[in-house]
């Protein structure tokens, strides 16, 4: 089992950058594929980015490709989401999640563990 705690959210202006962190408990962090999701008010949770066990492969939602970068540091049990060129439509609660599936997946139902989320608000 793993517990996830996000940090780094905040209120920024359009064009600014933020880096989110997700710290995991436990000694088996490197055995999980990790993902970032977001949920805006009145909308369904959507996939943002995912990364494999050693960080060799990642994938992104089309809406953030080229602006966001996911990375992980297994020695620190932490996954990051670097968000550049933020837009008002990026405003949402961002959550990290861990899955034991054998490949990258964009489906929330495939993820076993979730953090509580951190608010990102982007003003125009």
PDB file of C-alpha atoms in Angstrom:
ATOM      1  CA  UNK A   1       0.000   0.000   0.000  1.00  0.00           C
ATOM      2  CA  UNK A   2       1.137   3.568  -0.651  1.00  0.00           C
ATOM      3  CA  UNK A   3       0.015   6.948   0.636  1.00  0.00           C
ATOM      4  CA  UNK A   4       0.328   9.994  -1.586  1.00  0.00           C
ATOM      5  CA  UNK A   5       0.552  13.655  -0.588  1.00  0.00           C
ATOM      6  CA  UNK A   6       0.595  16.448  -3.153  1.00  0.00           C
ATOM      7  CA  UNK A   7       2.017  19.928  -2.713  1.00  0.00           C
ATOM      8  CA  UNK A   8       2.983  22.955  -4.774  1.00  0.00           C
ATOM      9  CA  UNK A   9      -0.373  24.247  -5.928  1.00  0.00           C
ATOM     10  CA  UNK A  10      -1.349  27.894  -5.793  1.00  0.00           C
ATOM     11  CA  UNK A  11      -2.736  30.941  -7.557  1.00  0.00           C
ATOM     12  CA  UNK A  12      -0.718  32.191 -10.521  1.00  0.00           C
ATOM     13  CA  UNK A  13      -1.214  34.333 -13.603  1.00  0.00           C
ATOM     14  CA  UNK A  14      -1.512  33.073 -17.144  1.00  0.00           C
ATOM     15  CA  UNK A  15       1.919  32.325 -18.562  1.00  0.00           C
ATOM     16  CA  UNK A  16       3.451  31.514 -15.177  1.00  0.00           C
ATOM     17  CA  UNK A  17       4.917  28.195 -14.067  1.00  0.00           C
ATOM     18  CA  UNK A  18       4.333  25.866 -11.126  1.00  0.00           C
ATOM     19  CA  UNK A  19       5.886  22.600 -10.046  1.00  0.00           C
ATOM     20  CA  UNK A  20       3.715  20.099  -8.245  1.00  0.00           C
ATOM     21  CA  UNK A  21       5.196  17.382  -6.069  1.00  0.00           C
ATOM     22  CA  UNK A  22       3.690  14.130  -4.890  1.00  0.00           C
ATOM     23  CA  UNK A  23       5.446  12.391  -2.019  1.00  0.00           C
ATOM     24  CA  UNK A  24       4.784   8.696  -1.521  1.00  0.00           C
ATOM     25  CA  UNK A  25       5.153   6.616   1.596  1.00  0.00           C
ATOM     26  CA  UNK A  26       6.433   3.081   1.600  1.00  0.00           C
ATOM     27  CA  UNK A  27       9.425   1.299   0.158  1.00  0.00           C
ATOM     28  CA  UNK A  28       7.851   0.116  -3.095  1.00  0.00           C
ATOM     29  CA  UNK A  29       7.362   3.440  -4.864  1.00  0.00           C
ATOM     30  CA  UNK A  30       9.442   2.328  -7.830  1.00  0.00           C
ATOM     31  CA  UNK A  31       7.051  -0.557  -8.479  1.00  0.00           C
ATOM     32  CA  UNK A  32       4.193   1.795  -9.390  1.00  0.00           C
ATOM     33  CA  UNK A  33       3.382   3.581 -12.573  1.00  0.00           C
ATOM     34  CA  UNK A  34       2.445   7.113 -11.530  1.00  0.00           C
ATOM     35  CA  UNK A  35      -0.038   9.517 -12.992  1.00  0.00           C
ATOM     36  CA  UNK A  36      -1.314  13.049 -12.584  1.00  0.00           C
ATOM     37  CA  UNK A  37      -4.990  13.858 -13.033  1.00  0.00           C
ATOM     38  CA  UNK A  38      -7.033  17.011 -12.659  1.00  0.00           C
ATOM     39  CA  UNK A  39     -10.640  17.886 -12.034  1.00  0.00           C
ATOM     40  CA  UNK A  40     -12.211  21.267 -12.638  1.00  0.00           C
ATOM     41  CA  UNK A  41     -15.522  22.274 -11.021  1.00  0.00           C
ATOM     42  CA  UNK A  42     -18.442  20.629 -12.772  1.00  0.00           C
ATOM     43  CA  UNK A  43     -16.194  18.480 -14.960  1.00  0.00           C
ATOM     44  CA  UNK A  44     -15.035  14.895 -14.889  1.00  0.00           C
ATOM     45  CA  UNK A  45     -11.578  13.939 -13.725  1.00  0.00           C
ATOM     46  CA  UNK A  46      -9.165  13.924 -16.637  1.00  0.00           C
ATOM     47  CA  UNK A  47      -5.766  12.404 -17.255  1.00  0.00           C
ATOM     48  CA  UNK A  48      -2.849  14.848 -17.420  1.00  0.00           C
ATOM     49  CA  UNK A  49       0.365  12.793 -17.534  1.00  0.00           C
ATOM     50  CA  UNK A  50       1.804   9.386 -16.666  1.00  0.00           C
ATOM     51  CA  UNK A  51       5.274   7.954 -16.127  1.00  0.00           C
ATOM     52  CA  UNK A  52       6.648   4.436 -15.936  1.00  0.00           C
ATOM     53  CA  UNK A  53       8.557   2.857 -13.077  1.00  0.00           C
ATOM     54  CA  UNK A  54      12.051   4.223 -13.822  1.00  0.00           C
ATOM     55  CA  UNK A  55      10.845   7.299 -15.666  1.00  0.00           C
ATOM     56  CA  UNK A  56      11.941   6.096 -19.095  1.00  0.00           C
ATOM     57  CA  UNK A  57       8.540   6.541 -20.696  1.00  0.00           C
ATOM     58  CA  UNK A  58       5.839   9.148 -20.196  1.00  0.00           C
ATOM     59  CA  UNK A  59       2.642  10.244 -21.894  1.00  0.00           C
ATOM     60  CA  UNK A  60       0.534  13.378 -21.814  1.00  0.00           C
ATOM     61  CA  UNK A  61      -2.914  14.679 -22.551  1.00  0.00           C
ATOM     62  CA  UNK A  62      -2.966  16.640 -25.786  1.00  0.00           C
ATOM     63  CA  UNK A  63      -4.052  19.742 -23.905  1.00  0.00           C
ATOM     64  CA  UNK A  64      -0.805  19.883 -21.902  1.00  0.00           C
ATOM     65  CA  UNK A  65       1.704  18.345 -24.295  1.00  0.00           C
ATOM     66  CA  UNK A  66       4.691  20.638 -24.760  1.00  0.00           C
ATOM     67  CA  UNK A  67       3.842  22.662 -21.642  1.00  0.00           C
ATOM     68  CA  UNK A  68       3.859  20.099 -18.806  1.00  0.00           C
ATOM     69  CA  UNK A  69       6.589  17.626 -17.888  1.00  0.00           C
ATOM     70  CA  UNK A  70       6.231  14.670 -15.552  1.00  0.00           C
ATOM     71  CA  UNK A  71       9.268  13.228 -13.803  1.00  0.00           C
ATOM     72  CA  UNK A  72      10.081  11.067 -10.815  1.00  0.00           C
ATOM     73  CA  UNK A  73      12.859  10.584  -8.299  1.00  0.00           C
ATOM     74  CA  UNK A  74      12.618   7.075  -6.874  1.00  0.00           C
ATOM     75  CA  UNK A  75      15.320   7.801  -4.286  1.00  0.00           C
ATOM     76  CA  UNK A  76      13.021  10.485  -2.871  1.00  0.00           C
ATOM     77  CA  UNK A  77       9.756   8.587  -3.466  1.00  0.00           C
ATOM     78  CA  UNK A  78       8.459  11.622  -5.326  1.00  0.00           C
ATOM     79  CA  UNK A  79       6.819  12.341  -8.654  1.00  0.00           C
ATOM     80  CA  UNK A  80       6.729  15.848 -10.081  1.00  0.00           C
ATOM     81  CA  UNK A  81       4.645  17.791 -12.574  1.00  0.00           C
ATOM     82  CA  UNK A  82       6.370  20.840 -14.023  1.00  0.00           C
ATOM     83  CA  UNK A  83       3.733  23.115 -15.511  1.00  0.00           C
ATOM     84  CA  UNK A  84       4.822  25.939 -17.807  1.00  0.00           C
ATOM     85  CA  UNK A  85       2.858  28.487 -19.825  1.00  0.00           C
ATOM     86  CA  UNK A  86      -0.159  27.986 -17.621  1.00  0.00           C
ATOM     87  CA  UNK A  87      -3.574  28.917 -18.962  1.00  0.00           C
ATOM     88  CA  UNK A  88      -6.832  29.728 -17.160  1.00  0.00           C
ATOM     89  CA  UNK A  89      -8.252  26.449 -18.466  1.00  0.00           C
ATOM     90  CA  UNK A  90      -5.589  24.607 -16.456  1.00  0.00           C
ATOM     91  CA  UNK A  91      -7.400  25.640 -13.273  1.00  0.00           C
ATOM     92  CA  UNK A  92      -8.346  22.490 -11.367  1.00  0.00           C
ATOM     93  CA  UNK A  93      -7.567  20.271  -8.418  1.00  0.00           C
ATOM     94  CA  UNK A  94      -4.540  18.197  -9.378  1.00  0.00           C
ATOM     95  CA  UNK A  95      -4.106  14.724  -7.913  1.00  0.00           C
ATOM     96  CA  UNK A  96      -1.394  12.149  -8.243  1.00  0.00           C
ATOM     97  CA  UNK A  97      -2.184   8.455  -8.401  1.00  0.00           C
ATOM     98  CA  UNK A  98      -0.367   5.124  -8.385  1.00  0.00           C
ATOM     99  CA  UNK A  99      -1.173   1.984 -10.328  1.00  0.00           C
ATOM    100  CA  UNK A 100       0.138  -1.563 -10.479  1.00  0.00           C
ATOM    101  CA  UNK A 101      -0.898  -2.036 -14.090  1.00  0.00           C
ATOM    102  CA  UNK A 102       1.775  -3.275 -16.483  1.00  0.00           C
ATOM    103  CA  UNK A 103       1.594  -0.331 -18.879  1.00  0.00           C
ATOM    104  CA  UNK A 104       0.838   3.384 -18.920  1.00  0.00           C
ATOM    105  CA  UNK A 105      -2.864   3.992 -18.621  1.00  0.00           C
ATOM    106  CA  UNK A 106      -5.041   7.116 -18.838  1.00  0.00           C
ATOM    107  CA  UNK A 107      -8.059   5.583 -17.119  1.00  0.00           C
ATOM    108  CA  UNK A 108      -8.705   6.749 -13.546  1.00  0.00           C
ATOM    109  CA  UNK A 109     -10.304   3.409 -12.685  1.00  0.00           C
ATOM    110  CA  UNK A 110      -6.982   1.666 -13.328  1.00  0.00           C
ATOM    111  CA  UNK A 111      -5.284   3.565 -10.502  1.00  0.00           C
ATOM    112  CA  UNK A 112      -5.228   2.000  -7.055  1.00  0.00           C
ATOM    113  CA  UNK A 113      -4.090   4.844  -4.804  1.00  0.00           C
ATOM    114  CA  UNK A 114      -4.833   8.556  -4.853  1.00  0.00           C
ATOM    115  CA  UNK A 115      -3.641  11.670  -3.093  1.00  0.00           C
ATOM    116  CA  UNK A 116      -6.004  14.294  -1.701  1.00  0.00           C
ATOM    117  CA  UNK A 117      -5.199  16.823  -4.398  1.00  0.00           C
ATOM    118  CA  UNK A 118      -3.786  20.339  -4.590  1.00  0.00           C
ATOM    119  CA  UNK A 119      -5.560  23.362  -6.064  1.00  0.00           C
ATOM    120  CA  UNK A 120      -4.086  25.143  -9.058  1.00  0.00           C
ATOM    121  CA  UNK A 121      -5.750  28.393 -10.073  1.00  0.00           C
ATOM    122  CA  UNK A 122      -4.651  30.396 -13.096  1.00  0.00           C
ATOM    123  CA  UNK A 123      -5.952  33.925 -13.572  1.00  0.00           C
ATOM    124  CA  UNK A 124      -6.136  35.648 -16.944  1.00  0.00           C
TER     125      UNK A 124
END
